[in-house]
Short mmCIF file of C-alpha atoms in Angstrom, two decimals:
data_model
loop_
_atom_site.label_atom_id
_atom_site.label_comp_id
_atom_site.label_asym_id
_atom_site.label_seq_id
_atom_site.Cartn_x
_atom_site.Cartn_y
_atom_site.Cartn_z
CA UNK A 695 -51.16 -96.12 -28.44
CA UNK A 696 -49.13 -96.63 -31.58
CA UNK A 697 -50.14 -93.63 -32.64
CA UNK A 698 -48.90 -91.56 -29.44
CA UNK A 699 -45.49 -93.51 -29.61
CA UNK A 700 -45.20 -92.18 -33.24
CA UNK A 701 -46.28 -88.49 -32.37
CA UNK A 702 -44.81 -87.99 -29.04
CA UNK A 703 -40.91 -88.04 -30.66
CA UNK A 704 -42.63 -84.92 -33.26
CA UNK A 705 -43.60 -83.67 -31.00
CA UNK A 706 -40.81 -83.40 -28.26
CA UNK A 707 -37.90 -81.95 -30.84
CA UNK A 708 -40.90 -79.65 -32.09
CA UNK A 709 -40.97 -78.05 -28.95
CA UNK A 710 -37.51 -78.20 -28.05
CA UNK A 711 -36.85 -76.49 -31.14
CA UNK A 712 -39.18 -73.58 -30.42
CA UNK A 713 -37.96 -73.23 -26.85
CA UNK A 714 -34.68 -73.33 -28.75
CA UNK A 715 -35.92 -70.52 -30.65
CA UNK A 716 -37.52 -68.35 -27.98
CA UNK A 717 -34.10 -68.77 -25.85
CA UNK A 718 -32.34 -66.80 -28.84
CA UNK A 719 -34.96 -64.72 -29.48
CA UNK A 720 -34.37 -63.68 -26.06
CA UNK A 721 -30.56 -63.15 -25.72
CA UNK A 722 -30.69 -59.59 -26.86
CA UNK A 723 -27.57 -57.37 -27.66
CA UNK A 724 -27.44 -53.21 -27.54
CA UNK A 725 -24.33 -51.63 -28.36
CA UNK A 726 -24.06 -47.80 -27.48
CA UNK A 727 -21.50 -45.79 -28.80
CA UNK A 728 -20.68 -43.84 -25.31
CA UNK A 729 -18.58 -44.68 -22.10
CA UNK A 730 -20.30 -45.86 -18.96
CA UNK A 731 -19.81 -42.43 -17.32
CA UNK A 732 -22.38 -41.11 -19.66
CA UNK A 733 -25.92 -40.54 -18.73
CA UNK A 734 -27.47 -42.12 -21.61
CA UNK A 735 -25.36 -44.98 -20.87
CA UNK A 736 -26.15 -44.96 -17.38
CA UNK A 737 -29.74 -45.08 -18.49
CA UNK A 738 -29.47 -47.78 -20.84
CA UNK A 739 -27.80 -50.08 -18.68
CA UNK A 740 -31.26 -49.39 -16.26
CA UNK A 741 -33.48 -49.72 -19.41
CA UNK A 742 -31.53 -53.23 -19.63
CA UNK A 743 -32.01 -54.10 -16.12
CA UNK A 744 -35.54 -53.18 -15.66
CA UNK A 745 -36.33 -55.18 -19.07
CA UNK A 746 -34.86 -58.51 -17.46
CA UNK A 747 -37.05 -58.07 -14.12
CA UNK A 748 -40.31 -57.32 -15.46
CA UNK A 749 -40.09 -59.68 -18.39
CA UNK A 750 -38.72 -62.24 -15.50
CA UNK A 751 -35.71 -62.78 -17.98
CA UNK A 752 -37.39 -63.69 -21.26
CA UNK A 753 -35.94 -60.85 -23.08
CA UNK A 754 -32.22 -60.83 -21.63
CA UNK A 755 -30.64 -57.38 -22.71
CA UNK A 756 -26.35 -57.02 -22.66
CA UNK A 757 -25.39 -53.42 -23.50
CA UNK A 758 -22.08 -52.99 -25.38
CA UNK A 759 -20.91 -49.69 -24.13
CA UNK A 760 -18.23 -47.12 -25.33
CA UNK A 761 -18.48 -48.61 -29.33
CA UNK A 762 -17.11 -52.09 -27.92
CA UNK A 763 -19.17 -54.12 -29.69
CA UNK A 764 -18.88 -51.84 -32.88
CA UNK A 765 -18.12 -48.34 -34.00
CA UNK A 766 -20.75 -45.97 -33.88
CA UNK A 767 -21.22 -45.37 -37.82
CA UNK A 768 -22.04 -49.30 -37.87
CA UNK A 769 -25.09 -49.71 -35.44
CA UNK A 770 -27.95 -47.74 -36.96
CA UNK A 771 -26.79 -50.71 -40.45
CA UNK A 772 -26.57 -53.35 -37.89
CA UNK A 773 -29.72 -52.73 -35.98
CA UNK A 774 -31.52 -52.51 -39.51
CA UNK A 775 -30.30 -55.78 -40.85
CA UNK A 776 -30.72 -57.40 -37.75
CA UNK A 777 -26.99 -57.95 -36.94
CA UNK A 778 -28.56 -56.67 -33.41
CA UNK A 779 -31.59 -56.23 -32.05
CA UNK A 780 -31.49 -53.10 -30.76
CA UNK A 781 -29.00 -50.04 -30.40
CA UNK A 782 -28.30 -46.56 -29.40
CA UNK A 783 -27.16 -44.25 -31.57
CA UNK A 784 -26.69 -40.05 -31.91
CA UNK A 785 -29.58 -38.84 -34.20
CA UNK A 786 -27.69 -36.59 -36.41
CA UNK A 787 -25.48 -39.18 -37.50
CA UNK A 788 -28.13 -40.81 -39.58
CA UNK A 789 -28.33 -37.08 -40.99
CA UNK A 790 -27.73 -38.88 -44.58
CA UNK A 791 -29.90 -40.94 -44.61
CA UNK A 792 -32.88 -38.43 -44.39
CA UNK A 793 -32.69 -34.60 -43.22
CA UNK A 794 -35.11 -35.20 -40.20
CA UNK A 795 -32.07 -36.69 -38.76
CA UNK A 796 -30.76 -33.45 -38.63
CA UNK A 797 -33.36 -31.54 -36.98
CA UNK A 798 -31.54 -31.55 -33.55
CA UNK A 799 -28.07 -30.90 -35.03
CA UNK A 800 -28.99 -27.41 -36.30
CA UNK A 801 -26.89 -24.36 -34.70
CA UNK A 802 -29.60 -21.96 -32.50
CA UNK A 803 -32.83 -23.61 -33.99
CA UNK A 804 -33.56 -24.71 -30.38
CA UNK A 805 -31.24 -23.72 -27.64
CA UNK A 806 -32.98 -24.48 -24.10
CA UNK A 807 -34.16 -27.77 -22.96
CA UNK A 808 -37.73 -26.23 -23.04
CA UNK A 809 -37.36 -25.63 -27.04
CA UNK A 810 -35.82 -28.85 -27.23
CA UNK A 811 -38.72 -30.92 -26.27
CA UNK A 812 -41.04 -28.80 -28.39
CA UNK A 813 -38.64 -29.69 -31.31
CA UNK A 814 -38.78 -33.25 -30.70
CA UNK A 815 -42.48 -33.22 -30.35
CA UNK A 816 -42.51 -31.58 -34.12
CA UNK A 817 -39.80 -33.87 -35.50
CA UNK A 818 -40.78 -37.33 -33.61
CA UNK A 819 -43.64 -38.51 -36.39
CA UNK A 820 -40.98 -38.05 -38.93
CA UNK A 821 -38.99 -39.71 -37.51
CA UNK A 822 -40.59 -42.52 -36.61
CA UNK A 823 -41.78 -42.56 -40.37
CA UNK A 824 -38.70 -42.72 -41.79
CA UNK A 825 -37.75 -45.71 -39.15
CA UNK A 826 -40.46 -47.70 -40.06
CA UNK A 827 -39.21 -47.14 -43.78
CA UNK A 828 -35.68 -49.14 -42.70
CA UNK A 829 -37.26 -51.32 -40.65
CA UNK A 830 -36.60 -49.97 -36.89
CA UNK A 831 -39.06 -48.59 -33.95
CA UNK A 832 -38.73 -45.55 -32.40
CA UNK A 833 -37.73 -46.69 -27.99
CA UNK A 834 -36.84 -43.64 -26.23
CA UNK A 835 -34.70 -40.70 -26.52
CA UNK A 836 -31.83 -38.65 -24.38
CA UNK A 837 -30.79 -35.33 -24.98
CA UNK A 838 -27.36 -34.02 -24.45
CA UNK A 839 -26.30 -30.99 -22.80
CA UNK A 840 -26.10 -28.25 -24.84
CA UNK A 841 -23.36 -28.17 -27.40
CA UNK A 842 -20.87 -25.21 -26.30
CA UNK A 843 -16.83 -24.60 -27.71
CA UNK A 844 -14.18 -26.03 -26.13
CA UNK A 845 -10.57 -24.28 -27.50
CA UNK A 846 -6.76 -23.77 -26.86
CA UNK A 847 -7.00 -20.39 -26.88
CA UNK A 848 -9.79 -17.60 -25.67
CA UNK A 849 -11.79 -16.97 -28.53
CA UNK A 850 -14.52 -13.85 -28.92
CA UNK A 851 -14.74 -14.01 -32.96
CA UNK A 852 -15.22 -16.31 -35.96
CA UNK A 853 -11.99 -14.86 -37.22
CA UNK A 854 -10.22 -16.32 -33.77
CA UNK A 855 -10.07 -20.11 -35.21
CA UNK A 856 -10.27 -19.41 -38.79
CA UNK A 857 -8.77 -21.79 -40.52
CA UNK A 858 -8.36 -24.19 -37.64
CA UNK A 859 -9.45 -27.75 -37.68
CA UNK A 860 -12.82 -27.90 -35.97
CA UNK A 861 -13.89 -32.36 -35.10
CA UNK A 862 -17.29 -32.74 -37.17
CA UNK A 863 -19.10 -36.33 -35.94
CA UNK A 864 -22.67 -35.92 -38.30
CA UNK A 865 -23.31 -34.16 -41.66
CA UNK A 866 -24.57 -31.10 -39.63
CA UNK A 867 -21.50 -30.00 -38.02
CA UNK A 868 -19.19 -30.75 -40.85
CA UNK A 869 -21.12 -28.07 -42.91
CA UNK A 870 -21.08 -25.93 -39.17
CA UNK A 871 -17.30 -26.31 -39.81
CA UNK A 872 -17.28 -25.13 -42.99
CA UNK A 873 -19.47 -21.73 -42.72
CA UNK A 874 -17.34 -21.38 -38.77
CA UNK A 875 -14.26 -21.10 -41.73
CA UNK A 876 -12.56 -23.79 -40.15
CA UNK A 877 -12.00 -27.47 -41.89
CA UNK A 878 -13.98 -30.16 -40.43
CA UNK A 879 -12.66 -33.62 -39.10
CA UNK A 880 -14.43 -36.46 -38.31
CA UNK A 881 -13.18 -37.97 -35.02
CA UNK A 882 -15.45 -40.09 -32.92
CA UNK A 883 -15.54 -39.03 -28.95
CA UNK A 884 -13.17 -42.46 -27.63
CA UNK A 885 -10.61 -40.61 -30.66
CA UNK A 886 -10.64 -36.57 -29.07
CA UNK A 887 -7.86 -36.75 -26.46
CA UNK A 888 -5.65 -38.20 -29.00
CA UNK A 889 -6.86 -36.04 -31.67
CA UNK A 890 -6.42 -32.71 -29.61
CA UNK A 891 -2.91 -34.30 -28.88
CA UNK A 892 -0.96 -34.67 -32.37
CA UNK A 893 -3.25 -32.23 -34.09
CA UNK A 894 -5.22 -33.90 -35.78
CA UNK A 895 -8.12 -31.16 -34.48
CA UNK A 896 -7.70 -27.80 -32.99
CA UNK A 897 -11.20 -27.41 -31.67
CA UNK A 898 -14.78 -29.03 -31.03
CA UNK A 899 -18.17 -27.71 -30.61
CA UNK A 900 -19.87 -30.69 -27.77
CA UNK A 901 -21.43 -31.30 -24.06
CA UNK A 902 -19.75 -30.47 -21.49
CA UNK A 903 -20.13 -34.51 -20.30
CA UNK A 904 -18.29 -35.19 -23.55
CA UNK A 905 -15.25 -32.99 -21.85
CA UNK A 906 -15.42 -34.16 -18.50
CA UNK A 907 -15.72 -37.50 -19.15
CA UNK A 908 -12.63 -37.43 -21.31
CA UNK A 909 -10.56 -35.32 -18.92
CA UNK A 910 -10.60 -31.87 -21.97
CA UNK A 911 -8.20 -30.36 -19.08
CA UNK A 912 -5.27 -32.43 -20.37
CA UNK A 913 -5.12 -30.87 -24.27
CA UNK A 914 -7.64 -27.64 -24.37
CA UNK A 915 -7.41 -24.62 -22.35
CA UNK A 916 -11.02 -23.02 -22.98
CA UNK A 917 -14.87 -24.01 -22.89
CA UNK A 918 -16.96 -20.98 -24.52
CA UNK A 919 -20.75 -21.50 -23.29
CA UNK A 920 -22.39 -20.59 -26.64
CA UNK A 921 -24.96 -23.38 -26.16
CA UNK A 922 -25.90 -23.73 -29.73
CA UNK A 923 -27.79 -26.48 -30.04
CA UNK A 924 -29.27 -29.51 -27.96
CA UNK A 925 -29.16 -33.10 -29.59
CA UNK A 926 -29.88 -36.19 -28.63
CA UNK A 927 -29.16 -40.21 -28.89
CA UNK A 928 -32.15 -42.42 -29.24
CA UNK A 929 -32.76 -46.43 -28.97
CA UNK A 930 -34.24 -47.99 -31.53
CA UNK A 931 -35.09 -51.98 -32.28
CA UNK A 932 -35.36 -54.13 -35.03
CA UNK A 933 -39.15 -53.92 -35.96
CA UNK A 934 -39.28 -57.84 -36.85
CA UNK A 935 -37.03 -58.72 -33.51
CA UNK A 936 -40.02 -56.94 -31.65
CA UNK A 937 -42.60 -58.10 -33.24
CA UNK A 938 -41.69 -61.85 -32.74
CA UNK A 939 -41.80 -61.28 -28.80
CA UNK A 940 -45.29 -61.78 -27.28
CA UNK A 941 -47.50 -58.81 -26.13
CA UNK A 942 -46.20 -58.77 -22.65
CA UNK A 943 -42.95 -58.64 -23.57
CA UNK A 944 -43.23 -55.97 -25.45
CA UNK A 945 -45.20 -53.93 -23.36
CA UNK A 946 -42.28 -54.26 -20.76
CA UNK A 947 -39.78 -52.89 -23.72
CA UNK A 948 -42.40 -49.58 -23.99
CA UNK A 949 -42.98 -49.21 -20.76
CA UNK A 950 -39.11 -49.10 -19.70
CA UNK A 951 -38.95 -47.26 -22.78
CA UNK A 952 -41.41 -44.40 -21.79
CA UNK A 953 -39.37 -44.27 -18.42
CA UNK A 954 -35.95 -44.14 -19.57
CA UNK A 955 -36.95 -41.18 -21.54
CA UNK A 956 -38.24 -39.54 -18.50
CA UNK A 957 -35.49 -40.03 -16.60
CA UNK A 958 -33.55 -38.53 -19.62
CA UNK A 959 -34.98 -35.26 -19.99
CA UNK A 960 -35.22 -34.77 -15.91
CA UNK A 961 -31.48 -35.32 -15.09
CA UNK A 962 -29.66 -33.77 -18.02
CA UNK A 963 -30.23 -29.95 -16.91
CA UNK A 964 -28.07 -31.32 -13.49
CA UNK A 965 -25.61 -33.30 -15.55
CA UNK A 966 -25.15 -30.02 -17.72
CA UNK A 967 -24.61 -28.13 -14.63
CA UNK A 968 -22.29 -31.17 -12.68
CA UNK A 969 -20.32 -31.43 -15.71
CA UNK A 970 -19.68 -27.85 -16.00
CA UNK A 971 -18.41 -27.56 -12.81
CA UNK A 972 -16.13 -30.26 -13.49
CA UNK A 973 -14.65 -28.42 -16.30
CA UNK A 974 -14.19 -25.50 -13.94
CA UNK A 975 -12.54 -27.34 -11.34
CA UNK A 976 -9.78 -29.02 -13.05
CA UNK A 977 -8.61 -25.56 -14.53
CA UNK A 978 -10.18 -24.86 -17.59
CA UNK A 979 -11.23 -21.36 -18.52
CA UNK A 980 -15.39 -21.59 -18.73
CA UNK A 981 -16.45 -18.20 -20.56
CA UNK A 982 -20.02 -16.67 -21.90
CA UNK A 983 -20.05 -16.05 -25.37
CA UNK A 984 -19.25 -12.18 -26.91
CA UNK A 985 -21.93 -10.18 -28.62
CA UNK A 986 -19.80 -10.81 -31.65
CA UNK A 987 -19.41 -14.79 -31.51
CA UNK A 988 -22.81 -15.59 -30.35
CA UNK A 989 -24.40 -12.99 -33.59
CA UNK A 990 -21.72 -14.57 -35.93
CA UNK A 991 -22.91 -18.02 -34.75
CA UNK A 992 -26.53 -17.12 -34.79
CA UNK A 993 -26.37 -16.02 -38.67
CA UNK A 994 -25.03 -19.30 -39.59
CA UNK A 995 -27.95 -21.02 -37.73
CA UNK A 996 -30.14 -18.85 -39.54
CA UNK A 997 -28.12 -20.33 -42.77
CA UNK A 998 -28.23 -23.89 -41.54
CA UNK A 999 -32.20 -23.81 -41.14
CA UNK A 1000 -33.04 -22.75 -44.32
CA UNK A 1001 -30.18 -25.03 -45.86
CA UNK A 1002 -31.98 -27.88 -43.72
CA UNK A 1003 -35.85 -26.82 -44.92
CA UNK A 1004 -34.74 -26.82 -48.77
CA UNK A 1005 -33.53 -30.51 -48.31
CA UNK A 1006 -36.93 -31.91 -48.29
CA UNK A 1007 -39.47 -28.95 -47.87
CA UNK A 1008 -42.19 -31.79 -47.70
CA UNK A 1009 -41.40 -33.25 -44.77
CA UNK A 1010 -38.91 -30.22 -43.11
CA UNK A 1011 -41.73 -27.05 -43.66
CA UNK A 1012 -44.08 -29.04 -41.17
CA UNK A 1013 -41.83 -29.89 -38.62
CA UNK A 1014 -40.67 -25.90 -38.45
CA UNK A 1015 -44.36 -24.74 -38.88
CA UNK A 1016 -45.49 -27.72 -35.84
CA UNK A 1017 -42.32 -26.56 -33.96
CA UNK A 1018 -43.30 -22.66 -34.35
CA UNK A 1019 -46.78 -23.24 -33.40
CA UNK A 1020 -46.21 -24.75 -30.02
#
């Protein structure tokens, strides 16, 4: 009895403590770097939601939307040092921290949403490699629509905004900037109307959502549907943060997972096309690409691919060679 007495006090602020523990463990926070009109937002906020329900609340997801929690740069560091637990973030923007970061940033190298998948396929071991390496797992992914020109002015050349400031927001299109013969300038998206407004850029290459969702109609004129490229966002966790949760738990963070990324790739051919529309509608002038533009655009993708390979042939030659094959 004496001995109970003495135990039962251990034993009681032992597990309080670990409840304590498991109750943080659980409070989980997600920033995104997009506004809540986007899709991937849209789906993250589900990806949130289902999480709670199926985990009946043990892992308790907020999502941080439109870089409120932090700027974009900041949350592929913070999910990695576990200032977070999880976060979305646009793929290409980790572009210096490995070149397979790149692989959906690169002009013409996959240009449908058919090609886009088959790149992913290729690139996905990779990348999950080089996540593991910094300590993150691989959740889902989201494409984009495809990446077209939006302008002040019609343009069917290179030579029509040479020398124009063109907004660059990953490694890739700063050096797209630079062979376009126009002078990149980082500006995140919450920055573009403002940007377009005192001058700070002249001209973007990005989604059609991106314009829409940030009204484009009040400071450009022109949205030129080259299409170049189709990237993506992903979510990705803090490996030891996911770990710690039990197996059901995290079988309820893959299985939303799987699900948010098929949700993804089946709604943003609609989104392209709603979002386009949109453009359309509140007056701006939505154009296919000249002969001229869309080969002058094509050699630099050409360019930009081998550039890309020769950064790490290693890891790059398969990707291209797994991408080719399929």
């Amino acid at each position: 009895m004496k001995l109970l007495k003495t135990l039962l006090p251990a034993m009681v602020v032992s597990f309080s403590a670990l409840t304590a523990s498991s109750a943080i463990a659980a409070q989980w926070h997600m920033p995104t770097p997009y506004g809540d009109a986007n899709l991937p937002t849209k789906i993250a906020y589900d990806f949130a939601e289902q999480i709670k329900q199926s985990t009946g609340g043990d892992v308790d997801i907020t999502v941080h939307s439109g870089a409120s929690l932090m700027k974009h740069p900041e949350i592929p560091r913070a999910v990695r040092t576990g200032q977070v637990q999880l976060g979305e973030v646009f793929i290409g923007i980790m572009g210096n921290t490995h070149p397979i970061f790149k692989h959906d940033n690169i002009p013409f190298l996959a240009t449908d949403y058919n090609q886009a998948q088959k790149l992913w396929e290729a690139a996905k071991p990779e990348i999950e490699k080089q996540l593991s390496k910094e300590g993150m797992i691989l959740l889902y992914t989201v494409p984009w629509p495809a990446q077209s020109l939006y302008t002040k002015k019609p343009v069917n050349a290179l030579a029509d905004i040479k020398g124009t400031k063109m907004r660059a927001y990953s490694p890739s299109t700063s050096r797209l900037a630079d062979l376009m013969n126009t002078t990149p300038t980082t500006v995140q998206v919450p920055d573009i109307p403002q940007a377009f407004s005192t001058g700070i850029i002249d001209a973007m290459i990005t989604s059609p959502s991106t314009g829409a969702n940030g009204q484009a109609w009040d400071y450009l004129s022109h949205f030129n549907e080259i299409k170049a490229w189709i990237p993506k966002n992903f979510v990705v966790v803090n490996k030891r943060a996911f770990t710690r949760l039990d197996k059901d738990d995290q079988k309820a963070i893959l299985d939303a997972a799987e699900k948010a990324e098929a949700r993804g790739w089946n709604e943003v051919t609609a989104q392209e096309a709603k979002d386009t529309k949109t453009l359309a509608d509140n007056g701006i002038v939505v154009s296919q690409p000249s002969e001229q533009l869309l080969g002058e655009l094509q050699a630099i993708g050409q360019t930009m691919t081998n550039e890309w390979e020769q950064e790490d042939p290693a890891a790059l030659t398969p990707v291209l060679s797994a991408y080719s094959a399929k």
